[in-house]
PDB file of C-alpha atoms in Angstrom:
ATOM      1  CA  GLY A   1     127.848  92.264 104.954  1.00  0.00           C
ATOM      2  CA  ALA A   2     126.187  90.975 101.839  1.00  0.00           C
ATOM      3  CA  VAL A   3     124.928  93.535  99.350  1.00  0.00           C
ATOM      4  CA  VAL A   4     121.790  93.450  97.282  1.00  0.00           C
ATOM      5  CA  SER A   5     121.537  96.034  94.533  1.00  0.00           C
ATOM      6  CA  GLN A   6     118.150  97.064  93.186  1.00  0.00           C
ATOM      7  CA  HIS A   7     117.626  99.219  90.125  1.00  0.00           C
ATOM      8  CA  PRO A   8     116.080 101.634  89.349  1.00  0.00           C
ATOM      9  CA  SER A   9     115.502 103.498  92.606  1.00  0.00           C
ATOM     10  CA  TRP A  10     112.460 105.210  91.199  1.00  0.00           C
ATOM     11  CA  VAL A  11     110.528 105.182  87.978  1.00  0.00           C
ATOM     12  CA  ILE A  12     107.630 107.165  86.590  1.00  0.00           C
ATOM     13  CA  CYS A  13     105.726 105.682  83.695  1.00  0.00           C
ATOM     14  CA  LYS A  14     102.536 106.136  81.732  1.00  0.00           C
ATOM     15  CA  SER A  15      99.575 103.879  82.291  1.00  0.00           C
ATOM     16  CA  GLY A  16      99.710 100.811  80.035  1.00  0.00           C
ATOM     17  CA  THR A  17     103.482 100.587  79.798  1.00  0.00           C
ATOM     18  CA  SER A  18     105.675  97.887  81.316  1.00  0.00           C
ATOM     19  CA  VAL A  19     108.410  98.443  83.845  1.00  0.00           C
ATOM     20  CA  LYS A  20     111.295  96.132  84.689  1.00  0.00           C
ATOM     21  CA  ILE A  21     113.004  96.164  88.085  1.00  0.00           C
ATOM     22  CA  GLU A  22     116.327  94.392  88.606  1.00  0.00           C
ATOM     23  CA  CYS A  23     117.649  92.843  91.788  1.00  0.00           C
ATOM     24  CA  ARG A  24     121.259  91.671  91.993  1.00  0.00           C
ATOM     25  CA  SER A  25     123.221  89.972  94.707  1.00  0.00           C
ATOM     26  CA  LEU A  26     126.675  91.519  94.453  1.00  0.00           C
ATOM     27  CA  ASP A  27     128.908  89.321  96.575  1.00  0.00           C
ATOM     28  CA  PHE A  28     127.029  86.077  97.011  1.00  0.00           C
ATOM     29  CA  GLN A  29     124.950  83.659  95.005  1.00  0.00           C
ATOM     30  CA  ALA A  30     121.273  83.986  95.784  1.00  0.00           C
ATOM     31  CA  THR A  31     119.443  80.716  95.397  1.00  0.00           C
ATOM     32  CA  THR A  32     116.201  82.370  96.448  1.00  0.00           C
ATOM     33  CA  MET A  33     114.928  85.887  96.010  1.00  0.00           C
ATOM     34  CA  PHE A  34     111.740  87.403  97.374  1.00  0.00           C
ATOM     35  CA  TRP A  35     109.728  90.317  96.022  1.00  0.00           C
ATOM     36  CA  TYR A  36     107.755  92.534  98.357  1.00  0.00           C
ATOM     37  CA  ARG A  37     105.408  95.445  97.803  1.00  0.00           C
ATOM     38  CA  GLN A  38     104.792  98.242 100.265  1.00  0.00           C
ATOM     39  CA  PHE A  39     102.060 100.870 100.126  1.00  0.00           C
ATOM     40  CA  PRO A  40     102.430 104.150 102.042  1.00  0.00           C
ATOM     41  CA  LYS A  41     102.390 103.743 105.820  1.00  0.00           C
ATOM     42  CA  GLN A  42     101.898  99.999 105.519  1.00  0.00           C
ATOM     43  CA  SER A  43     104.138  97.030 106.142  1.00  0.00           C
ATOM     44  CA  LEU A  44     105.866  94.962 103.500  1.00  0.00           C
ATOM     45  CA  MET A  45     103.699  92.376 101.780  1.00  0.00           C
ATOM     46  CA  LEU A  46     105.276  89.388 100.102  1.00  0.00           C
ATOM     47  CA  MET A  47     104.372  89.116  96.429  1.00  0.00           C
ATOM     48  CA  ALA A  48     106.355  86.130  95.247  1.00  0.00           C
ATOM     49  CA  THR A  49     109.261  83.812  95.886  1.00  0.00           C
ATOM     50  CA  SER A  50     111.650  83.028  93.097  1.00  0.00           C
ATOM     51  CA  ASN A  51     114.164  80.221  92.984  1.00  0.00           C
ATOM     52  CA  GLU A  52     116.931  80.216  90.441  1.00  0.00           C
ATOM     53  CA  GLY A  53     116.032  78.221  87.373  1.00  0.00           C
ATOM     54  CA  SER A  54     112.413  77.555  88.282  1.00  0.00           C
ATOM     55  CA  LYS A  55     109.073  79.305  88.130  1.00  0.00           C
ATOM     56  CA  ALA A  56     108.219  81.804  90.815  1.00  0.00           C
ATOM     57  CA  THR A  57     105.670  81.047  93.501  1.00  0.00           C
ATOM     58  CA  TYR A  58     103.127  83.826  93.883  1.00  0.00           C
ATOM     59  CA  GLU A  59     101.194  84.759  96.991  1.00  0.00           C
ATOM     60  CA  GLN A  60      97.437  84.665  96.928  1.00  0.00           C
ATOM     61  CA  GLY A  61      95.963  87.647  95.167  1.00  0.00           C
ATOM     62  CA  VAL A  62      99.083  88.474  93.168  1.00  0.00           C
ATOM     63  CA  GLU A  63      98.566  88.116  89.410  1.00  0.00           C
ATOM     64  CA  LYS A  64     101.417  86.132  87.912  1.00  0.00           C
ATOM     65  CA  ASP A  65     100.679  87.388  84.405  1.00  0.00           C
ATOM     66  CA  LYS A  66     100.908  90.964  85.563  1.00  0.00           C
ATOM     67  CA  PHE A  67     104.006  90.651  87.719  1.00  0.00           C
ATOM     68  CA  LEU A  68     106.476  88.610  85.715  1.00  0.00           C
ATOM     69  CA  ILE A  69     109.446  87.297  87.628  1.00  0.00           C
ATOM     70  CA  ASN A  70     112.593  85.913  86.056  1.00  0.00           C
ATOM     71  CA  HIS A  71     115.432  84.420  88.098  1.00  0.00           C
ATOM     72  CA  ALA A  72     117.698  83.191  85.343  1.00  0.00           C
ATOM     73  CA  SER A  73     120.967  83.329  87.261  1.00  0.00           C
ATOM     74  CA  LEU A  74     122.190  83.041  90.833  1.00  0.00           C
ATOM     75  CA  THR A  75     122.827  86.767  91.018  1.00  0.00           C
ATOM     76  CA  LEU A  76     119.917  88.326  89.169  1.00  0.00           C
ATOM     77  CA  SER A  77     116.158  88.372  89.487  1.00  0.00           C
ATOM     78  CA  THR A  78     113.858  90.723  87.622  1.00  0.00           C
ATOM     79  CA  LEU A  79     110.301  91.819  88.265  1.00  0.00           C
ATOM     80  CA  THR A  80     108.364  93.192  85.306  1.00  0.00           C
ATOM     81  CA  VAL A  81     105.148  95.051  85.978  1.00  0.00           C
ATOM     82  CA  THR A  82     103.211  94.617  82.761  1.00  0.00           C
ATOM     83  CA  SER A  83     100.611  97.102  81.547  1.00  0.00           C
ATOM     84  CA  ALA A  84     101.032  99.173  84.658  1.00  0.00           C
ATOM     85  CA  HIS A  85      98.094 101.115  86.050  1.00  0.00           C
ATOM     86  CA  PRO A  86      97.970 103.824  88.720  1.00  0.00           C
ATOM     87  CA  GLU A  87      96.931 101.287  91.353  1.00  0.00           C
ATOM     88  CA  ASP A  88     100.269  99.511  90.790  1.00  0.00           C
ATOM     89  CA  SER A  89     102.071 102.565  92.108  1.00  0.00           C
ATOM     90  CA  SER A  90     103.962 101.330  95.128  1.00  0.00           C
ATOM     91  CA  PHE A  91     107.380 100.716  96.672  1.00  0.00           C
ATOM     92  CA  TYR A  92     108.777  97.403  95.426  1.00  0.00           C
ATOM     93  CA  ILE A  93     111.556  95.725  97.396  1.00  0.00           C
ATOM     94  CA  CYS A  94     113.556  92.609  96.659  1.00  0.00           C
ATOM     95  CA  SER A  95     115.466  90.463  99.093  1.00  0.00           C
ATOM     96  CA  ALA A  96     117.948  87.682  98.585  1.00  0.00           C
ATOM     97  CA  ARG A  97     119.256  84.741 100.521  1.00  0.00           C
ATOM     98  CA  GLY A  98     122.362  82.736  99.900  1.00  0.00           C
ATOM     99  CA  GLY A  99     122.032  79.465 101.701  1.00  0.00           C
ATOM    100  CA  PHE A 100     118.893  77.795 102.996  1.00  0.00           C
ATOM    101  CA  ASN A 101     119.292  79.080 106.519  1.00  0.00           C
ATOM    102  CA  GLU A 102     121.007  82.347 105.715  1.00  0.00           C
ATOM    103  CA  LYS A 103     119.587  85.663 106.798  1.00  0.00           C
ATOM    104  CA  LEU A 104     117.911  87.831 104.193  1.00  0.00           C
ATOM    105  CA  PHE A 105     119.364  91.000 102.747  1.00  0.00           C
ATOM    106  CA  PHE A 106     117.231  93.626 101.088  1.00  0.00           C
ATOM    107  CA  GLY A 107     117.610  95.906  98.126  1.00  0.00           C
ATOM    108  CA  SER A 108     117.085  99.628  98.498  1.00  0.00           C
ATOM    109  CA  GLY A 109     113.665  99.479  96.891  1.00  0.00           C
ATOM    110  CA  THR A 110     112.058 100.925  93.757  1.00  0.00           C
ATOM    111  CA  GLN A 111     109.381 103.576  93.957  1.00  0.00           C
ATOM    112  CA  LEU A 112     107.024 103.094  91.013  1.00  0.00           C
ATOM    113  CA  SER A 113     104.638 105.881  90.073  1.00  0.00           C
ATOM    114  CA  VAL A 114     102.176 105.186  87.275  1.00  0.00           C
ATOM    115  CA  LEU A 115     100.517 108.240  85.794  1.00  0.00           C
TER     116      LEU A 115
ATOM    117  CA  ASP B   1     105.894  81.498 111.197  1.00  0.00           C
ATOM    118  CA  ALA B   2     104.626  82.601 114.563  1.00  0.00           C
ATOM    119  CA  LYS B   3     103.244  86.111 114.819  1.00  0.00           C
ATOM    120  CA  THR B   4     104.726  88.956 116.794  1.00  0.00           C
ATOM    121  CA  THR B   5     103.224  91.890 118.662  1.00  0.00           C
ATOM    122  CA  GLN B   6     104.985  95.221 118.937  1.00  0.00           C
ATOM    123  CA  PRO B   7     103.924  98.676 120.121  1.00  0.00           C
ATOM    124  CA  THR B   8     102.914 100.875 117.225  1.00  0.00           C
ATOM    125  CA  SER B   9     105.213 103.719 118.137  1.00  0.00           C
ATOM    126  CA  MET B  10     107.790 104.855 120.668  1.00  0.00           C
ATOM    127  CA  ASP B  11     109.793 107.982 121.373  1.00  0.00           C
ATOM    128  CA  CYS B  12     113.339 108.129 122.667  1.00  0.00           C
ATOM    129  CA  ALA B  13     115.634 111.003 123.567  1.00  0.00           C
ATOM    130  CA  GLU B  14     118.830 111.311 121.586  1.00  0.00           C
ATOM    131  CA  GLY B  15     121.746 109.727 123.418  1.00  0.00           C
ATOM    132  CA  ARG B  16     119.563 107.569 125.611  1.00  0.00           C
ATOM    133  CA  ALA B  17     118.992 103.841 125.256  1.00  0.00           C
ATOM    134  CA  ALA B  18     116.028 102.776 123.151  1.00  0.00           C
ATOM    135  CA  ASN B  19     114.368  99.574 124.348  1.00  0.00           C
ATOM    136  CA  LEU B  20     111.970  98.079 121.839  1.00  0.00           C
ATOM    137  CA  PRO B  21     109.833  95.195 123.099  1.00  0.00           C
ATOM    138  CA  CYS B  22     108.366  92.333 121.112  1.00  0.00           C
ATOM    139  CA  ASN B  23     106.001  89.561 122.145  1.00  0.00           C
ATOM    140  CA  HIS B  24     106.163  86.215 120.376  1.00  0.00           C
ATOM    141  CA  SER B  25     104.305  83.940 122.753  1.00  0.00           C
ATOM    142  CA  THR B  26     103.670  81.207 120.159  1.00  0.00           C
ATOM    143  CA  ILE B  27     107.275  80.901 119.047  1.00  0.00           C
ATOM    144  CA  SER B  28     108.415  77.355 118.415  1.00  0.00           C
ATOM    145  CA  GLY B  29     111.711  75.769 119.353  1.00  0.00           C
ATOM    146  CA  ASN B  30     113.205  76.069 115.885  1.00  0.00           C
ATOM    147  CA  GLU B  31     112.303  79.688 115.312  1.00  0.00           C
ATOM    148  CA  TYR B  32     114.821  82.486 115.560  1.00  0.00           C
ATOM    149  CA  VAL B  33     114.000  86.066 116.509  1.00  0.00           C
ATOM    150  CA  TYR B  34     115.115  88.573 113.866  1.00  0.00           C
ATOM    151  CA  TRP B  35     115.141  92.328 113.994  1.00  0.00           C
ATOM    152  CA  TYR B  36     115.172  94.553 110.929  1.00  0.00           C
ATOM    153  CA  ARG B  37     114.618  98.260 110.581  1.00  0.00           C
ATOM    154  CA  GLN B  38     113.374 100.383 107.714  1.00  0.00           C
ATOM    155  CA  ILE B  39     114.325 103.977 107.344  1.00  0.00           C
ATOM    156  CA  HIS B  40     111.893 105.988 105.253  1.00  0.00           C
ATOM    157  CA  SER B  41     111.914 105.083 101.544  1.00  0.00           C
ATOM    158  CA  GLN B  42     114.658 102.475 101.915  1.00  0.00           C
ATOM    159  CA  GLY B  43     114.770  98.696 102.022  1.00  0.00           C
ATOM    160  CA  PRO B  44     114.845  96.950 105.416  1.00  0.00           C
ATOM    161  CA  GLN B  45     118.226  96.692 107.110  1.00  0.00           C
ATOM    162  CA  TYR B  46     119.252  93.642 109.127  1.00  0.00           C
ATOM    163  CA  ILE B  47     120.073  94.437 112.733  1.00  0.00           C
ATOM    164  CA  ILE B  48     120.468  91.256 114.756  1.00  0.00           C
ATOM    165  CA  HIS B  49     119.006  87.818 115.383  1.00  0.00           C
ATOM    166  CA  GLY B  50     119.097  85.154 118.071  1.00  0.00           C
ATOM    167  CA  LEU B  51     117.656  81.842 119.163  1.00  0.00           C
ATOM    168  CA  LYS B  52     117.981  81.538 122.943  1.00  0.00           C
ATOM    169  CA  ASN B  53     120.987  83.460 124.148  1.00  0.00           C
ATOM    170  CA  ASN B  54     121.313  87.194 124.312  1.00  0.00           C
ATOM    171  CA  GLU B  55     123.204  88.643 121.399  1.00  0.00           C
ATOM    172  CA  THR B  56     125.186  91.819 120.849  1.00  0.00           C
ATOM    173  CA  ASN B  57     126.743  93.362 117.788  1.00  0.00           C
ATOM    174  CA  GLU B  58     127.928  96.781 116.694  1.00  0.00           C
ATOM    175  CA  MET B  59     124.386  97.981 116.131  1.00  0.00           C
ATOM    176  CA  ALA B  60     122.362  96.645 119.026  1.00  0.00           C
ATOM    177  CA  SER B  61     121.760  94.080 121.740  1.00  0.00           C
ATOM    178  CA  LEU B  62     119.019  91.484 121.742  1.00  0.00           C
ATOM    179  CA  ILE B  63     117.650  90.217 125.016  1.00  0.00           C
ATOM    180  CA  ILE B  64     115.472  87.096 124.808  1.00  0.00           C
ATOM    181  CA  THR B  65     113.533  85.951 127.859  1.00  0.00           C
ATOM    182  CA  GLU B  66     114.200  82.497 129.215  1.00  0.00           C
ATOM    183  CA  ASP B  67     110.824  81.201 128.033  1.00  0.00           C
ATOM    184  CA  ARG B  68     111.494  82.842 124.640  1.00  0.00           C
ATOM    185  CA  LYS B  69     108.045  84.370 124.575  1.00  0.00           C
ATOM    186  CA  SER B  70     109.344  87.904 124.325  1.00  0.00           C
ATOM    187  CA  SER B  71     112.437  89.848 123.460  1.00  0.00           C
ATOM    188  CA  THR B  72     113.823  93.364 123.608  1.00  0.00           C
ATOM    189  CA  LEU B  73     116.005  95.145 121.113  1.00  0.00           C
ATOM    190  CA  ILE B  74     118.294  97.672 122.750  1.00  0.00           C
ATOM    191  CA  LEU B  75     119.939 100.533 120.915  1.00  0.00           C
ATOM    192  CA  PRO B  76     122.386 101.671 123.599  1.00  0.00           C
ATOM    193  CA  HIS B  77     122.817 105.290 122.519  1.00  0.00           C
ATOM    194  CA  ALA B  78     120.092 106.306 120.100  1.00  0.00           C
ATOM    195  CA  THR B  79     120.857 108.934 117.481  1.00  0.00           C
ATOM    196  CA  LEU B  80     118.545 110.855 115.192  1.00  0.00           C
ATOM    197  CA  ARG B  81     119.539 108.494 112.371  1.00  0.00           C
ATOM    198  CA  ASP B  82     118.024 105.605 114.312  1.00  0.00           C
ATOM    199  CA  THR B  83     114.552 106.995 113.629  1.00  0.00           C
ATOM    200  CA  ALA B  84     112.901 104.197 111.669  1.00  0.00           C
ATOM    201  CA  VAL B  85     110.310 101.440 111.776  1.00  0.00           C
ATOM    202  CA  TYR B  86     111.674  98.420 113.638  1.00  0.00           C
ATOM    203  CA  TYR B  87     110.348  94.986 112.762  1.00  0.00           C
ATOM    204  CA  CYS B  88     110.549  91.970 115.045  1.00  0.00           C
ATOM    205  CA  ILE B  89     110.134  88.729 113.106  1.00  0.00           C
ATOM    206  CA  VAL B  90     110.308  85.081 114.070  1.00  0.00           C
ATOM    207  CA  ARG B  91     111.484  82.654 111.455  1.00  0.00           C
ATOM    208  CA  ASP B  92     112.316  78.991 111.211  1.00  0.00           C
ATOM    209  CA  ASN B  93     115.714  79.008 109.524  1.00  0.00           C
ATOM    210  CA  ASN B  94     115.434  75.349 108.697  1.00  0.00           C
ATOM    211  CA  ALA B  95     112.250  75.972 106.739  1.00  0.00           C
ATOM    212  CA  GLY B  96     114.126  78.335 104.471  1.00  0.00           C
ATOM    213  CA  ASN B  97     111.117  80.553 104.215  1.00  0.00           C
ATOM    214  CA  MET B  98     110.653  84.236 103.667  1.00  0.00           C
ATOM    215  CA  LEU B  99     110.239  86.898 106.303  1.00  0.00           C
ATOM    216  CA  THR B 100     106.685  87.853 107.241  1.00  0.00           C
ATOM    217  CA  PHE B 101     106.508  91.445 108.347  1.00  0.00           C
ATOM    218  CA  GLY B 102     104.059  92.701 110.944  1.00  0.00           C
ATOM    219  CA  GLY B 103     103.323  96.335 111.641  1.00  0.00           C
ATOM    220  CA  GLY B 104     106.586  97.105 113.432  1.00  0.00           C
ATOM    221  CA  THR B 105     107.357  99.882 115.900  1.00  0.00           C
ATOM    222  CA  ARG B 106     107.879 103.381 114.618  1.00  0.00           C
ATOM    223  CA  LEU B 107     110.745 104.736 116.740  1.00  0.00           C
ATOM    224  CA  MET B 108     111.143 108.484 116.825  1.00  0.00           C
ATOM    225  CA  VAL B 109     114.427 109.705 118.284  1.00  0.00           C
ATOM    226  CA  LYS B 110     114.096 113.283 119.429  1.00  0.00           C
ATOM    227  CA  PRO B 111     116.847 115.827 120.100  1.00  0.00           C
TER     228      PRO B 111
END
């Protein structure tokens, strides 16, 4: 099946620093990628939808200036958590879809811990 | 997307069939039923999906009722590695939208 690679798997950073998470589709071109966030013992919550070559669409309550999304190519989307704070500590997961009606495949997730 | 209702948790003995139910009484004609699972600290893994007919693959079987208001995911011979949270999701493929996750069912396979 299709493979979505997410990097890094985990990151620890100091408060106030920025962290970039990469999501790559390895064997297909992803026209759309989705970014989710998951807190402990909770379900996945959609943060934003990114389409290649256009601005991301953010869900209500998600700060676009804090969570910068770039989808510059059909195989790569990045999420940058700017000026991270301890409350941003969470499990971030990306997913990618090839065609419009294709099923979604998920990355392995990134555990972010902000000290 | 229509919402789904699943039991919060279930137990299953190793080697036995695990039957995970899902209610989706407001499902529309264009919406597919998808099942994903999430093993601790990993991204969700696709299992199976269907529209009307029952489906089977190497991982599981999906039984959809005739009125499409509910479905059951069957893991025929559960192993300890099947312990995970299982999410039932309905999605309109033609809308090209994202997946909306509910609470899922936490399946515990016990030896």
